[in-house]
XYZ file of C-alpha atoms in Angstrom:
295
model
C 20.321 -99.552 41.653
C 18.501 -97.824 44.510
C 15.704 -95.658 43.097
C 13.117 -93.520 44.909
C 9.677 -93.063 43.342
C 6.903 -90.627 44.241
C 3.379 -91.319 43.051
C 4.040 -95.052 43.313
C 0.339 -95.876 43.767
C -0.697 -94.056 40.593
C -1.038 -95.592 37.138
C 2.469 -94.806 35.925
C 4.232 -95.031 39.282
C 2.822 -98.455 40.091
C 3.796 -99.815 36.670
C 7.273 -98.307 36.949
C 7.783 -99.759 40.431
C 6.769 -103.240 39.232
C 9.105 -102.983 36.251
C 12.099 -101.844 38.291
C 11.637 -104.483 40.964
C 11.200 -107.220 38.371
C 14.697 -106.362 37.146
C 16.191 -106.473 40.619
C 16.344 -102.762 41.469
C 15.668 -101.561 45.018
C 12.718 -99.140 45.000
C 11.898 -96.723 47.809
C 8.343 -95.382 47.742
C 7.650 -91.894 49.090
C 4.342 -91.995 50.979
C 2.225 -89.412 52.787
C 1.704 -91.382 56.016
C 4.353 -92.491 58.449
C 6.752 -95.035 56.982
C 5.921 -98.546 58.179
C 7.988 -100.752 55.862
C 11.672 -100.786 54.851
C 10.811 -99.610 51.328
C 8.829 -96.544 52.495
C 9.987 -92.952 53.036
C 7.660 -90.358 54.496
C 6.952 -87.065 52.812
C 4.192 -84.471 52.881
C 4.066 -82.255 49.775
C 1.513 -79.873 51.312
C 3.836 -79.161 54.246
C 6.885 -79.378 51.976
C 8.374 -82.032 54.226
C 10.627 -84.866 53.083
C 12.408 -87.390 55.290
C 15.694 -86.696 53.548
C 17.575 -89.257 55.631
C 15.427 -91.975 54.118
C 16.720 -91.050 50.653
C 20.382 -91.549 51.519
C 22.092 -93.801 49.010
C 19.575 -93.304 46.208
C 21.177 -93.086 42.789
C 18.031 -91.906 41.024
C 14.664 -90.353 41.844
C 11.557 -90.491 39.653
C 9.001 -87.923 40.756
C 5.473 -88.624 39.483
C 3.182 -87.384 42.270
C 0.340 -84.948 41.603
C -3.426 -84.642 41.932
C -5.313 -86.131 38.968
C -6.107 -83.473 36.399
C -9.338 -85.177 35.341
C -10.263 -86.577 38.747
C -12.695 -83.776 39.677
C -14.458 -80.752 38.259
C -12.126 -77.771 38.157
C -13.380 -75.646 41.016
C -11.069 -72.926 42.277
C -10.162 -75.168 45.200
C -9.344 -78.161 43.003
C -7.285 -76.076 40.579
C -5.238 -74.971 43.582
C -4.795 -78.626 44.578
C -3.643 -79.525 41.055
C -1.052 -76.770 41.166
C 0.100 -77.125 44.765
C 0.434 -80.907 44.633
C 2.906 -80.478 41.795
C 4.734 -77.261 42.554
C 5.061 -77.581 46.338
C 5.898 -81.274 46.147
C 8.573 -80.747 43.498
C 10.127 -77.850 45.392
C 10.270 -79.854 48.624
C 11.792 -82.887 46.947
C 14.337 -80.881 44.933
C 15.474 -78.997 48.026
C 15.805 -82.207 50.043
C 17.861 -83.892 47.331
C 20.097 -80.855 46.937
C 21.001 -80.977 50.648
C 22.004 -84.639 50.721
C 25.687 -85.312 51.368
C 25.658 -87.540 48.291
C 22.790 -86.442 46.007
C 21.340 -88.824 43.423
C 22.882 -88.584 39.996
C 19.518 -88.008 38.293
C 16.046 -86.664 39.001
C 13.373 -87.504 36.444
C 10.599 -85.092 37.337
C 7.108 -85.429 35.934
C 5.599 -82.793 33.692
C 3.008 -82.875 30.914
C 2.381 -81.860 27.330
C -0.111 -79.367 28.739
C 3.013 -77.172 28.805
C 2.436 -76.366 25.120
C -1.218 -75.364 25.404
C -3.421 -75.667 22.328
C -1.146 -75.936 19.277
C -3.879 -76.649 16.736
C -2.499 -78.699 13.857
C 1.019 -77.342 14.318
C 3.516 -79.982 15.471
C 5.772 -78.963 18.362
C 8.828 -80.468 19.989
C 10.800 -79.600 23.122
C 12.080 -76.347 21.597
C 8.568 -74.835 21.593
C 7.696 -72.161 24.182
C 4.958 -72.632 26.776
C 1.392 -72.072 25.698
C -1.478 -70.275 27.364
C -4.018 -71.433 29.920
C -4.171 -73.048 33.330
C -2.355 -76.303 32.581
C 0.433 -74.548 30.711
C 1.030 -72.196 33.648
C 1.033 -75.139 36.077
C 3.602 -77.005 33.964
C 5.886 -73.974 33.843
C 5.816 -73.592 37.634
C 6.121 -77.350 38.092
C 9.354 -77.499 36.126
C 10.762 -74.315 37.654
C 10.261 -75.804 41.126
C 13.015 -78.359 40.433
C 15.655 -75.617 40.223
C 17.378 -76.530 43.543
C 18.192 -79.991 42.178
C 19.576 -78.580 38.943
C 21.640 -76.012 40.823
C 23.081 -78.786 43.008
C 24.409 -80.512 39.881
C 21.794 -83.266 39.735
C 20.979 -84.210 36.150
C 17.340 -83.160 35.942
C 14.926 -84.359 33.264
C 11.366 -83.110 32.806
C 9.220 -85.952 31.469
C 6.433 -84.162 29.571
C 3.968 -87.019 29.326
C 1.069 -87.239 26.883
C -2.184 -89.182 27.180
C -1.290 -92.618 28.535
C -3.146 -95.484 26.870
C -4.102 -97.914 29.639
C -7.178 -99.627 31.028
C -6.096 -99.258 34.652
C -6.182 -95.489 34.996
C -5.674 -92.099 33.427
C -7.879 -90.398 30.868
C -7.919 -93.382 28.492
C -9.373 -95.681 31.148
C -12.624 -93.745 30.882
C -12.841 -94.488 27.165
C -12.634 -98.285 27.307
C -15.930 -98.934 29.144
C -17.768 -96.404 26.973
C -16.586 -98.001 23.737
C -17.217 -101.521 25.023
C -20.798 -100.464 25.737
C -21.180 -99.045 22.226
C -21.354 -95.501 23.596
C -18.095 -94.206 22.188
C -17.791 -91.322 19.789
C -15.650 -88.375 18.825
C -15.372 -85.443 21.201
C -16.323 -82.080 19.742
C -15.147 -81.724 16.151
C -12.795 -84.698 16.457
C -10.133 -82.711 14.614
C -8.074 -82.003 17.733
C -4.774 -83.877 18.024
C -4.212 -86.288 20.901
C -0.568 -87.011 21.641
C -0.620 -90.442 23.276
C 1.803 -93.012 24.642
C 1.306 -96.664 25.558
C 1.811 -97.404 29.247
C 4.538 -99.899 28.319
C 6.438 -97.192 26.418
C 5.893 -94.629 29.193
C 7.593 -96.921 31.714
C 10.346 -97.842 29.262
C 10.966 -94.169 28.477
C 11.218 -93.213 32.157
C 13.751 -95.984 32.704
C 15.625 -94.883 29.579
C 15.854 -91.336 30.965
C 17.191 -92.627 34.286
C 19.891 -94.650 32.524
C 20.895 -92.309 29.686
C 23.609 -89.897 30.730
C 23.694 -86.612 28.862
C 19.925 -86.223 28.593
C 18.523 -83.411 30.714
C 15.852 -80.749 30.492
C 12.465 -81.281 28.822
C 11.752 -84.559 27.037
C 8.387 -85.321 25.433
C 7.015 -88.744 26.336
C 4.609 -89.188 23.446
C 4.442 -91.642 20.565
C 5.962 -90.384 17.293
C 2.633 -90.443 15.444
C 0.064 -88.195 17.196
C -3.461 -88.675 15.885
C -6.721 -86.770 15.896
C -9.565 -87.596 18.235
C -11.542 -88.802 15.214
C -8.736 -91.275 14.427
C -8.674 -92.386 18.074
C -12.421 -92.991 17.903
C -12.082 -95.084 14.756
C -9.164 -97.081 16.206
C -11.053 -97.787 19.450
C -14.114 -98.869 17.485
C -12.072 -101.314 15.407
C -10.126 -102.693 18.368
C -13.208 -103.314 20.498
C -15.505 -104.304 17.604
C -18.128 -101.762 18.592
C -19.769 -98.928 16.665
C -18.785 -95.371 17.541
C -21.851 -93.420 16.540
C -22.441 -91.055 19.454
C -20.381 -87.874 19.099
C -20.249 -85.634 22.151
C -20.781 -81.957 21.229
C -18.281 -79.510 22.691
C -21.060 -77.569 24.419
C -22.297 -80.734 26.150
C -18.796 -81.541 27.389
C -18.351 -78.064 28.813
C -21.712 -78.318 30.533
C -20.871 -81.734 31.996
C -17.315 -81.201 33.233
C -16.773 -77.457 33.089
C -13.375 -75.916 32.406
C -11.650 -79.316 32.333
C -13.388 -79.999 29.007
C -10.917 -77.658 27.403
C -8.173 -80.226 27.955
C -10.015 -82.882 25.904
C -11.058 -80.403 23.219
C -7.636 -78.791 22.868
C -5.337 -79.873 20.050
C -1.764 -80.640 21.099
C 0.358 -82.206 18.374
C 3.570 -83.132 20.184
C 6.617 -84.917 18.788
C 9.209 -86.790 20.914
C 12.232 -85.294 19.173
C 14.710 -85.562 22.053
C 13.665 -89.085 23.018
C 14.146 -90.314 19.458
C 17.453 -88.494 18.974
C 18.761 -90.102 22.177
C 18.066 -93.533 20.686
C 14.816 -94.595 22.357
C 12.717 -97.101 20.395
C 8.951 -97.300 20.851
C 7.376 -100.721 21.169
C 3.960 -99.266 20.247
C 4.456 -96.214 17.999
C 0.915 -96.271 16.538
C -2.381 -95.688 18.283
C -3.647 -99.075 17.081
C -0.659 -100.761 18.701
C -1.047 -98.799 21.936
C -4.753 -99.670 22.174
C -4.005 -103.294 21.378
C -1.417 -103.426 24.162
C -4.008 -102.125 26.616
C -6.851 -104.488 25.682
C-alpha cells in the first residue's frame, strides 16, 4: 500500500514509518523543505501549500504534524503556533486530498484527548462533548479543518491520542531521566487521571484505523485502564527501582512552566470505546506494561 505520512520525524510518525516500511508498504513523507528524495513530498502548513501531485496514487494518509504542546512555555506567540500548525496544516492537506482525481480511501488525522478538557474522575468516551480551555478549543478546530476530506467522501478518522509512553519523545520522555535520578514524584495532588498509551499500541492502533473499513470520526487512542498520576509515580518507581519521594506542588509547576502546567494537572479519564468495539487488542493495556515496554 502507498501511504503518505506527515510528522514523520516526530515520535509517533517516525515509529509508524518504520513499522509500515518493515511490512513492505511504500511510505511518502511530507516535508517542509523542497523534496530531494523519491519518498518525499513538499508541503508548507503555514502557507497552506501541498504538492498535491506528489500524493497521486496514495491509498491512505496519516496526518500527525503539529508543534509540540510541551515543547515551549505557552506565550501568546507559541499558543498561536500550536493552533496554526494543526488547523492550517489540516485544512491544507484536506483540501489537497479532496481535489485529487483519485483521492485516498482514508485519512487518519491526528487529534488529542485534550478535546475533552478536564473531566475530573468522570470517565468519557467518544460520545462526550468538547471541554473548556485552550487545548480543547484547538482540538475542535483541528478536527473541523478536515471537513473538505470528509465532504469529498474520504473516510476520515480523528485519532484522539493520549499520553504516549516512550523514552524517545513526548511528555513521558521527560519522566524517565527524572525517575532514574531518584527525582521523580507525583505532580500536584496526584489524583488527576492520566490516559496513556504505549508507543507500540499507538502505532498498531493507527495502522488498525487505516485498515479497518467502517470506522470513521473520533477514536480515542488510549489504553483501557487510565490511571492517576499517583499510580503512574508508583509504577515508574517500581519499574526503575528508584524512590519517588519528591512531589512537585501545583504552584511550583505553574511558576516553572506557566499555563502549560494545567495540562499536566488536569484530570482526563478517557476510555477507548470505539477502538475496542472495532476489535482492536492492546498489547500493553496496563501502565506497568506500557512502562516496561519503554524501558
